[in-house]
């Protein structure tokens, strides 16, 4: 019974994530809007990666903080990791903002 539940959960994961089929690769670049779309796609991938990295950093920092047991060195390390996660969020948000600003100027 447990094996069936796990198998069905794994089979339904794409539906839970609202997965969509990609539109397909761009074969030829014919205009400036195609270049902007390519840059937006690259930035969206970077944004998703940085958000994933931020989540991993925050979970790691929480683990460090909870297992520090009063050890000041581990508490400081956990705070530093949280700071790095905040920097990753800032870089991710700036990367999306830069694309919109440049696209607005170019168009």
Tab-separated table of N, CA, C and O in Angstrom:
chain	number	residue	atom	x	y	z
A	1	UNK	N	0.825	-1.189	0.000
A	1	UNK	CA	0.000	0.000	0.000
A	1	UNK	C	0.871	1.256	0.000
A	1	UNK	O	0.569	2.218	-0.684
A	2	UNK	N	1.936	1.213	0.798
A	2	UNK	CA	2.825	2.364	0.892
A	2	UNK	C	3.524	2.617	-0.451
A	2	UNK	O	3.699	3.761	-0.862
A	3	UNK	N	3.886	1.552	-1.142
A	3	UNK	CA	4.561	1.674	-2.422
A	3	UNK	C	3.632	2.305	-3.464
A	3	UNK	O	4.058	3.127	-4.274
A	4	UNK	N	2.348	1.956	-3.433
A	4	UNK	CA	1.379	2.522	-4.364
A	4	UNK	C	1.195	4.007	-4.095
A	4	UNK	O	1.117	4.824	-5.022
A	5	UNK	N	1.142	4.392	-2.828
A	5	UNK	CA	0.964	5.796	-2.480
A	5	UNK	C	2.163	6.628	-2.941
A	5	UNK	O	1.993	7.721	-3.485
A	6	UNK	N	3.359	6.112	-2.752
A	6	UNK	CA	4.563	6.831	-3.170
A	6	UNK	C	4.620	6.935	-4.686
A	6	UNK	O	4.921	7.993	-5.241
A	7	UNK	N	4.288	5.848	-5.383
A	7	UNK	CA	4.307	5.852	-6.844
A	7	UNK	C	3.287	6.834	-7.398
A	7	UNK	O	3.573	7.586	-8.332
A	8	UNK	N	2.107	6.862	-6.831
A	8	UNK	CA	1.091	7.787	-7.323
A	8	UNK	C	1.469	9.232	-7.012
A	8	UNK	O	1.205	10.128	-7.816
A	9	UNK	N	2.093	9.461	-5.896
A	9	UNK	CA	2.538	10.813	-5.571
A	9	UNK	C	3.605	11.279	-6.549
A	9	UNK	O	3.548	12.409	-7.045
A	10	UNK	N	4.547	10.421	-6.872
A	10	UNK	CA	5.596	10.765	-7.828
A	10	UNK	C	4.989	11.002	-9.207
A	10	UNK	O	5.394	11.905	-9.929
A	11	UNK	N	4.002	10.213	-9.582
A	11	UNK	CA	3.362	10.370	-10.889
A	11	UNK	C	2.574	11.678	-10.978
A	11	UNK	O	2.449	12.260	-12.052
A	12	UNK	N	2.055	12.161	-9.862
A	12	UNK	CA	1.244	13.375	-9.866
A	12	UNK	C	2.032	14.655	-9.594
A	12	UNK	O	1.463	15.739	-9.615
A	13	UNK	N	3.317	14.550	-9.332
A	13	UNK	CA	4.111	15.735	-9.022
A	13	UNK	C	4.069	16.804	-10.117
A	13	UNK	O	3.950	17.985	-9.791
A	14	UNK	N	4.162	16.451	-11.394
A	14	UNK	CA	4.064	17.516	-12.407
A	14	UNK	C	2.738	18.267	-12.358
A	14	UNK	O	2.692	19.466	-12.595
A	15	UNK	N	1.651	17.566	-12.042
A	15	UNK	CA	0.361	18.228	-11.953
A	15	UNK	C	0.283	19.122	-10.722
A	15	UNK	O	-0.355	20.171	-10.746
A	16	UNK	N	0.934	18.719	-9.648
A	16	UNK	CA	0.947	19.539	-8.440
A	16	UNK	C	1.755	20.818	-8.651
A	16	UNK	O	1.468	21.841	-8.061
A	17	UNK	N	2.767	20.735	-9.479
A	17	UNK	CA	3.610	21.900	-9.739
A	17	UNK	C	3.077	22.736	-10.890
A	17	UNK	O	3.685	23.725	-11.271
A	18	UNK	N	1.948	22.361	-11.462
A	18	UNK	CA	1.369	23.058	-12.602
A	18	UNK	C	2.383	23.183	-13.727
A	18	UNK	O	2.592	24.255	-14.293
A	19	UNK	N	3.035	22.069	-14.034
A	19	UNK	CA	4.069	22.057	-15.058
A	19	UNK	C	3.451	22.313	-16.427
A	19	UNK	O	2.353	21.871	-16.724
A	20	UNK	N	4.181	23.053	-17.238
A	20	UNK	CA	3.728	23.358	-18.585
A	20	UNK	C	4.801	22.913	-19.561
A	20	UNK	O	5.988	22.956	-19.260
A	21	UNK	N	4.352	22.547	-20.735
A	21	UNK	CA	5.299	22.169	-21.776
A	21	UNK	C	5.961	23.429	-22.319
A	21	UNK	O	5.309	24.459	-22.487
A	22	UNK	N	7.248	23.390	-22.565
A	22	UNK	CA	7.919	24.573	-23.085
A	22	UNK	C	7.444	24.894	-24.501
A	22	UNK	O	6.984	24.031	-25.238
A	23	UNK	N	7.576	26.160	-24.878
A	23	UNK	CA	7.111	26.602	-26.182
A	23	UNK	C	8.016	26.098	-27.295
A	23	UNK	O	7.634	26.103	-28.451
A	24	UNK	N	9.186	25.688	-26.985
A	24	UNK	CA	10.123	25.209	-27.989
A	24	UNK	C	11.241	26.215	-28.194
A	24	UNK	O	11.089	27.405	-27.899
A	25	UNK	N	12.353	25.753	-28.700
A	25	UNK	CA	13.488	26.659	-28.869
A	25	UNK	C	13.254	27.632	-30.031
A	25	UNK	O	12.524	27.348	-30.976
A	26	UNK	N	13.887	28.751	-29.920
A	26	UNK	CA	13.830	29.757	-30.970
A	26	UNK	C	14.828	29.362	-32.045
A	26	UNK	O	16.009	29.180	-31.777
A	27	UNK	N	14.349	29.210	-33.277
A	27	UNK	CA	15.232	28.714	-34.333
A	27	UNK	C	16.025	29.834	-34.993
A	27	UNK	O	17.198	29.673	-35.286
A	28	UNK	N	15.385	30.952	-35.253
A	28	UNK	CA	16.096	32.070	-35.871
A	28	UNK	C	15.766	33.355	-35.128
A	28	UNK	O	14.661	33.538	-34.641
A	29	UNK	N	16.733	34.220	-35.085
A	29	UNK	CA	16.544	35.531	-34.484
A	29	UNK	C	16.307	36.512	-35.621
A	29	UNK	O	17.177	36.719	-36.469
A	30	UNK	N	15.114	37.083	-35.648
A	30	UNK	CA	14.760	37.961	-36.760
A	30	UNK	C	14.562	39.410	-36.351
A	30	UNK	O	14.532	40.285	-37.208
A	31	UNK	N	14.411	39.655	-35.050
A	31	UNK	CA	14.173	41.031	-34.635
A	31	UNK	C	14.740	41.272	-33.242
A	31	UNK	O	15.220	40.358	-32.572
A	32	UNK	N	14.650	42.513	-32.837
A	32	UNK	CA	15.139	42.899	-31.516
A	32	UNK	C	14.314	42.255	-30.414
A	32	UNK	O	14.839	41.908	-29.356
A	33	UNK	N	13.026	42.056	-30.655
A	33	UNK	CA	12.179	41.424	-29.633
A	33	UNK	C	12.588	39.977	-29.385
A	33	UNK	O	12.426	39.466	-28.275
A	34	UNK	N	13.133	39.300	-30.400
A	34	UNK	CA	13.641	37.940	-30.194
A	34	UNK	C	14.852	37.939	-29.271
A	34	UNK	O	15.000	37.073	-28.414
A	35	UNK	N	15.723	38.911	-29.436
A	35	UNK	CA	16.902	39.021	-28.572
A	35	UNK	C	16.478	39.324	-27.141
A	35	UNK	O	17.000	38.732	-26.190
A	36	UNK	N	15.519	40.224	-26.992
A	36	UNK	CA	15.027	40.555	-25.653
A	36	UNK	C	14.390	39.328	-25.012
A	36	UNK	O	14.580	39.069	-23.821
A	37	UNK	N	13.657	38.543	-25.793
A	37	UNK	CA	13.032	37.333	-25.257
A	37	UNK	C	14.083	36.320	-24.815
A	37	UNK	O	13.938	35.660	-23.775
A	38	UNK	N	15.171	36.199	-25.566
A	38	UNK	CA	16.251	35.288	-25.178
A	38	UNK	C	16.887	35.742	-23.870
A	38	UNK	O	17.131	34.938	-22.959
A	39	UNK	N	17.145	37.036	-23.759
A	39	UNK	CA	17.740	37.570	-22.532
A	39	UNK	C	16.790	37.383	-21.356
A	39	UNK	O	17.223	37.017	-20.255
A	40	UNK	N	15.500	37.608	-21.562
A	40	UNK	CA	14.524	37.401	-20.491
A	40	UNK	C	14.494	35.939	-20.043
A	40	UNK	O	14.388	35.656	-18.854
A	41	UNK	N	14.614	35.021	-20.992
A	41	UNK	CA	14.628	33.600	-20.640
A	41	UNK	C	15.853	33.255	-19.805
A	41	UNK	O	15.754	32.545	-18.793
A	42	UNK	N	16.997	33.770	-20.196
A	42	UNK	CA	18.231	33.518	-19.436
A	42	UNK	C	18.122	34.087	-18.031
A	42	UNK	O	18.466	33.428	-17.041
A	43	UNK	N	17.612	35.310	-17.920
A	43	UNK	CA	17.474	35.946	-16.606
A	43	UNK	C	16.457	35.192	-15.749
A	43	UNK	O	16.657	35.051	-14.540
A	44	UNK	N	15.395	34.698	-16.342
A	44	UNK	CA	14.417	33.920	-15.574
A	44	UNK	C	15.041	32.640	-15.020
A	44	UNK	O	14.742	32.238	-13.893
A	45	UNK	N	15.911	31.994	-15.794
A	45	UNK	CA	16.609	30.801	-15.306
A	45	UNK	C	17.553	31.170	-14.157
A	45	UNK	O	17.630	30.453	-13.157
A	46	UNK	N	18.268	32.266	-14.312
A	46	UNK	CA	19.172	32.713	-13.242
A	46	UNK	C	18.375	33.050	-11.988
A	46	UNK	O	18.767	32.703	-10.872
A	47	UNK	N	17.239	33.722	-12.178
A	47	UNK	CA	16.389	34.086	-11.048
A	47	UNK	C	15.910	32.835	-10.301
A	47	UNK	O	15.979	32.781	-9.072
A	48	UNK	N	15.450	31.845	-11.039
A	48	UNK	CA	14.977	30.611	-10.404
A	48	UNK	C	16.111	29.909	-9.655
A	48	UNK	O	15.919	29.421	-8.537
A	49	UNK	N	17.294	29.879	-10.255
A	49	UNK	CA	18.441	29.250	-9.598
A	49	UNK	C	18.813	29.990	-8.313
A	49	UNK	O	19.078	29.364	-7.282
A	50	UNK	N	18.822	31.311	-8.359
A	50	UNK	CA	19.182	32.076	-7.166
A	50	UNK	C	18.133	31.940	-6.064
A	50	UNK	O	18.478	31.905	-4.880
A	51	UNK	N	16.869	31.835	-6.427
A	51	UNK	CA	15.835	31.624	-5.418
A	51	UNK	C	15.975	30.241	-4.777
A	51	UNK	O	15.808	30.092	-3.573
A	52	UNK	N	16.307	29.257	-5.594
A	52	UNK	CA	16.555	27.921	-5.058
A	52	UNK	C	17.766	27.934	-4.134
A	52	UNK	O	17.741	27.351	-3.041
A	53	UNK	N	18.809	28.609	-4.560
A	53	UNK	CA	20.014	28.723	-3.741
A	53	UNK	C	19.724	29.441	-2.428
A	53	UNK	O	20.230	29.054	-1.367
A	54	UNK	N	18.898	30.464	-2.486
A	54	UNK	CA	18.514	31.191	-1.275
A	54	UNK	C	17.775	30.277	-0.303
A	54	UNK	O	18.042	30.300	0.903
A	55	UNK	N	16.875	29.470	-0.816
A	55	UNK	CA	16.134	28.544	0.039
A	55	UNK	C	17.076	27.552	0.710
A	55	UNK	O	16.960	27.285	1.912
A	56	UNK	N	18.028	27.038	-0.040
A	56	UNK	CA	18.998	26.102	0.522
A	56	UNK	C	19.839	26.801	1.594
A	56	UNK	O	20.088	26.233	2.668
A	57	UNK	N	20.263	28.035	1.312
A	57	UNK	CA	21.050	28.785	2.299
A	57	UNK	C	20.271	29.016	3.592
A	57	UNK	O	20.811	28.862	4.689
A	58	UNK	N	19.018	29.385	3.467
A	58	UNK	CA	18.216	29.655	4.668
A	58	UNK	C	18.007	28.381	5.475
A	58	UNK	O	18.111	28.391	6.711
A	59	UNK	N	17.743	27.275	4.792
A	59	UNK	CA	17.581	26.007	5.517
A	59	UNK	C	18.884	25.580	6.192
A	59	UNK	O	18.876	25.093	7.325
A	60	UNK	N	20.001	25.782	5.504
A	60	UNK	CA	21.294	25.451	6.093
A	60	UNK	C	21.583	26.345	7.302
A	60	UNK	O	22.064	25.865	8.334
A	61	UNK	N	21.262	27.626	7.188
A	61	UNK	CA	21.470	28.544	8.308
A	61	UNK	C	20.590	28.170	9.492
A	61	UNK	O	21.020	28.231	10.652
A	62	UNK	N	19.365	27.767	9.213
A	62	UNK	CA	18.481	27.334	10.296
A	62	UNK	C	19.040	26.094	10.987
A	62	UNK	O	19.014	25.993	12.221
A	63	UNK	N	19.575	25.178	10.195
A	63	UNK	CA	20.190	23.985	10.770
A	63	UNK	C	21.382	24.363	11.648
A	63	UNK	O	21.535	23.847	12.760
A	64	UNK	N	22.215	25.259	11.133
A	64	UNK	CA	23.379	25.691	11.930
A	64	UNK	C	22.949	26.364	13.224
A	64	UNK	O	23.532	26.128	14.283
A	65	UNK	N	21.935	27.202	13.118
A	65	UNK	CA	21.490	27.946	14.301
A	65	UNK	C	20.870	27.008	15.336
A	65	UNK	O	21.110	27.164	16.540
A	66	UNK	N	20.090	26.048	14.868
A	66	UNK	CA	19.441	25.138	15.809
A	66	UNK	C	20.413	24.158	16.450
A	66	UNK	O	20.198	23.705	17.576
A	67	UNK	N	21.480	23.825	15.742
A	67	UNK	CA	22.443	22.876	16.301
A	67	UNK	C	23.635	23.575	16.954
A	67	UNK	O	24.574	22.901	17.370
A	68	UNK	N	23.586	24.893	17.041
A	68	UNK	CA	24.704	25.636	17.624
A	68	UNK	C	24.861	25.352	19.117
A	68	UNK	O	25.975	25.324	19.632
A	69	UNK	N	23.762	25.149	19.808
A	69	UNK	CA	23.769	24.848	21.245
A	69	UNK	C	24.575	25.878	22.039
A	69	UNK	O	25.342	25.546	22.940
A	70	UNK	N	24.408	27.134	21.671
A	70	UNK	CA	25.074	28.204	22.397
A	70	UNK	C	26.490	28.485	21.947
A	70	UNK	O	27.143	29.371	22.494
A	71	UNK	N	26.994	27.753	20.986
A	71	UNK	CA	28.335	27.972	20.479
A	71	UNK	C	28.330	29.237	19.612
A	71	UNK	O	27.697	29.290	18.567
A	72	UNK	N	29.037	30.266	20.083
A	72	UNK	CA	29.020	31.558	19.406
A	72	UNK	C	29.567	31.488	17.986
A	72	UNK	O	29.121	32.218	17.097
A	73	UNK	N	30.513	30.607	17.766
A	73	UNK	CA	31.108	30.477	16.435
A	73	UNK	C	30.075	29.980	15.419
A	73	UNK	O	29.979	30.505	14.301
A	74	UNK	N	29.285	28.974	15.813
A	74	UNK	CA	28.252	28.461	14.912
A	74	UNK	C	27.108	29.450	14.721
A	74	UNK	O	26.523	29.514	13.645
A	75	UNK	N	26.776	30.199	15.766
A	75	UNK	CA	25.727	31.220	15.643
A	75	UNK	C	26.171	32.300	14.666
A	75	UNK	O	25.399	32.750	13.814
A	76	UNK	N	27.444	32.718	14.753
A	76	UNK	CA	27.955	33.725	13.825
A	76	UNK	C	27.960	33.194	12.402
A	76	UNK	O	27.609	33.907	11.460
A	77	UNK	N	28.317	31.932	12.232
A	77	UNK	CA	28.316	31.332	10.898
A	77	UNK	C	26.894	31.296	10.325
A	77	UNK	O	26.687	31.578	9.142
A	78	UNK	N	25.907	30.970	11.167
A	78	UNK	CA	24.509	30.942	10.718
A	78	UNK	C	24.049	32.335	10.299
A	78	UNK	O	23.374	32.495	9.280
A	79	UNK	N	24.450	33.354	11.045
A	79	UNK	CA	24.083	34.726	10.682
A	79	UNK	C	24.733	35.145	9.372
A	79	UNK	O	24.120	35.838	8.555
A	80	UNK	N	25.965	34.719	9.167
A	80	UNK	CA	26.637	35.029	7.900
A	80	UNK	C	25.942	34.358	6.716
A	80	UNK	O	25.794	34.956	5.653
A	81	UNK	N	25.505	33.122	6.910
A	81	UNK	CA	24.815	32.411	5.830
A	81	UNK	C	23.487	33.103	5.514
A	81	UNK	O	23.108	33.229	4.349
A	82	UNK	N	22.788	33.590	6.530
A	82	UNK	CA	21.548	34.346	6.301
A	82	UNK	C	21.856	35.615	5.513
A	82	UNK	O	21.106	35.992	4.602
A	83	UNK	N	22.959	36.269	5.818
A	83	UNK	CA	23.356	37.466	5.078
A	83	UNK	C	23.630	37.122	3.618
A	83	UNK	O	23.201	37.852	2.709
A	84	UNK	N	24.306	36.022	3.368
A	84	UNK	CA	24.573	35.598	1.992
A	84	UNK	C	23.267	35.295	1.252
A	84	UNK	O	23.150	35.571	0.056
A	85	UNK	N	22.311	34.719	1.952
A	85	UNK	CA	21.008	34.437	1.335
A	85	UNK	C	20.305	35.740	0.965
A	85	UNK	O	19.695	35.845	-0.101
A	86	UNK	N	20.402	36.743	1.824
A	86	UNK	CA	19.792	38.039	1.521
A	86	UNK	C	20.468	38.682	0.310
A	86	UNK	O	19.801	39.293	-0.535
A	87	UNK	N	21.771	38.531	0.195
A	87	UNK	CA	22.489	39.050	-0.974
A	87	UNK	C	22.047	38.311	-2.234
A	87	UNK	O	21.862	38.938	-3.295
A	88	UNK	N	21.832	37.009	-2.143
A	88	UNK	CA	21.358	36.248	-3.304
A	88	UNK	C	19.976	36.727	-3.745
A	88	UNK	O	19.709	36.851	-4.951
A	89	UNK	N	19.098	37.038	-2.808
A	89	UNK	CA	17.778	37.572	-3.155
A	89	UNK	C	17.919	38.929	-3.822
A	89	UNK	O	17.263	39.215	-4.834
A	90	UNK	N	18.782	39.774	-3.298
A	90	UNK	CA	18.976	41.100	-3.876
A	90	UNK	C	19.509	41.007	-5.306
A	90	UNK	O	19.031	41.715	-6.201
A	91	UNK	N	20.467	40.133	-5.535
A	91	UNK	CA	21.025	39.965	-6.881
A	91	UNK	C	19.959	39.421	-7.828
A	91	UNK	O	19.845	39.866	-8.977
A	92	UNK	N	19.154	38.494	-7.364
A	92	UNK	CA	18.098	37.923	-8.205
A	92	UNK	C	17.071	38.987	-8.583
A	92	UNK	O	16.663	39.079	-9.745
A	93	UNK	N	16.675	39.799	-7.622
A	93	UNK	CA	15.700	40.851	-7.921
A	93	UNK	C	16.293	41.915	-8.835
A	93	UNK	O	15.609	42.418	-9.731
A	94	UNK	N	17.548	42.245	-8.633
A	94	UNK	CA	18.197	43.218	-9.513
A	94	UNK	C	18.340	42.691	-10.932
A	94	UNK	O	18.215	43.456	-11.893
A	95	UNK	N	18.584	41.401	-11.071
A	95	UNK	CA	18.716	40.844	-12.418
A	95	UNK	C	17.404	40.968	-13.183
A	95	UNK	O	17.403	41.270	-14.372
A	96	UNK	N	16.295	40.760	-12.513
A	96	UNK	CA	14.996	40.926	-13.182
A	96	UNK	C	14.719	42.390	-13.468
A	96	UNK	O	14.162	42.724	-14.515
A	97	UNK	N	15.103	43.270	-12.561
A	97	UNK	CA	14.848	44.699	-12.759
A	97	UNK	C	15.661	45.239	-13.928
A	97	UNK	O	15.161	46.056	-14.707
A	98	UNK	N	16.895	44.816	-14.060
A	98	UNK	CA	17.753	45.300	-15.133
A	98	UNK	C	17.168	44.928	-16.485
A	98	UNK	O	17.181	45.742	-17.430
A	99	UNK	N	16.622	43.735	-16.617
A	99	UNK	CA	16.035	43.323	-17.898
A	99	UNK	C	14.864	44.231	-18.247
A	99	UNK	O	14.725	44.679	-19.386
A	100	UNK	N	14.009	44.519	-17.292
A	100	UNK	CA	12.852	45.368	-17.574
A	100	UNK	C	13.282	46.797	-17.921
A	100	UNK	O	12.704	47.422	-18.804
A	101	UNK	N	14.301	47.290	-17.246
A	101	UNK	CA	14.779	48.640	-17.526
A	101	UNK	C	15.391	48.707	-18.932
A	101	UNK	O	15.067	49.612	-19.722
A	102	UNK	N	16.242	47.766	-19.254
A	102	UNK	CA	16.882	47.767	-20.579
A	102	UNK	C	15.841	47.547	-21.680
A	102	UNK	O	15.888	48.200	-22.721
A	103	UNK	N	14.909	46.648	-21.458
A	103	UNK	CA	13.871	46.402	-22.458
A	103	UNK	C	13.013	47.643	-22.660
A	103	UNK	O	12.619	47.961	-23.789
A	104	UNK	N	12.746	48.376	-21.594
A	104	UNK	CA	11.978	49.618	-21.722
A	104	UNK	C	12.721	50.684	-22.480
A	104	UNK	O	12.132	51.456	-23.241
A	105	UNK	N	14.031	50.752	-22.304
A	105	UNK	CA	14.846	51.736	-23.009
A	105	UNK	C	14.965	51.375	-24.480
A	105	UNK	O	14.847	52.228	-25.358
A	106	UNK	N	15.187	50.094	-24.774
A	106	UNK	CA	15.389	49.657	-26.146
A	106	UNK	C	14.103	49.736	-26.960
A	106	UNK	O	14.129	50.123	-28.122
A	107	UNK	N	12.998	49.374	-26.377
A	107	UNK	CA	11.724	49.375	-27.117
A	107	UNK	C	11.293	50.777	-27.261
A	107	UNK	O	10.855	51.468	-27.899
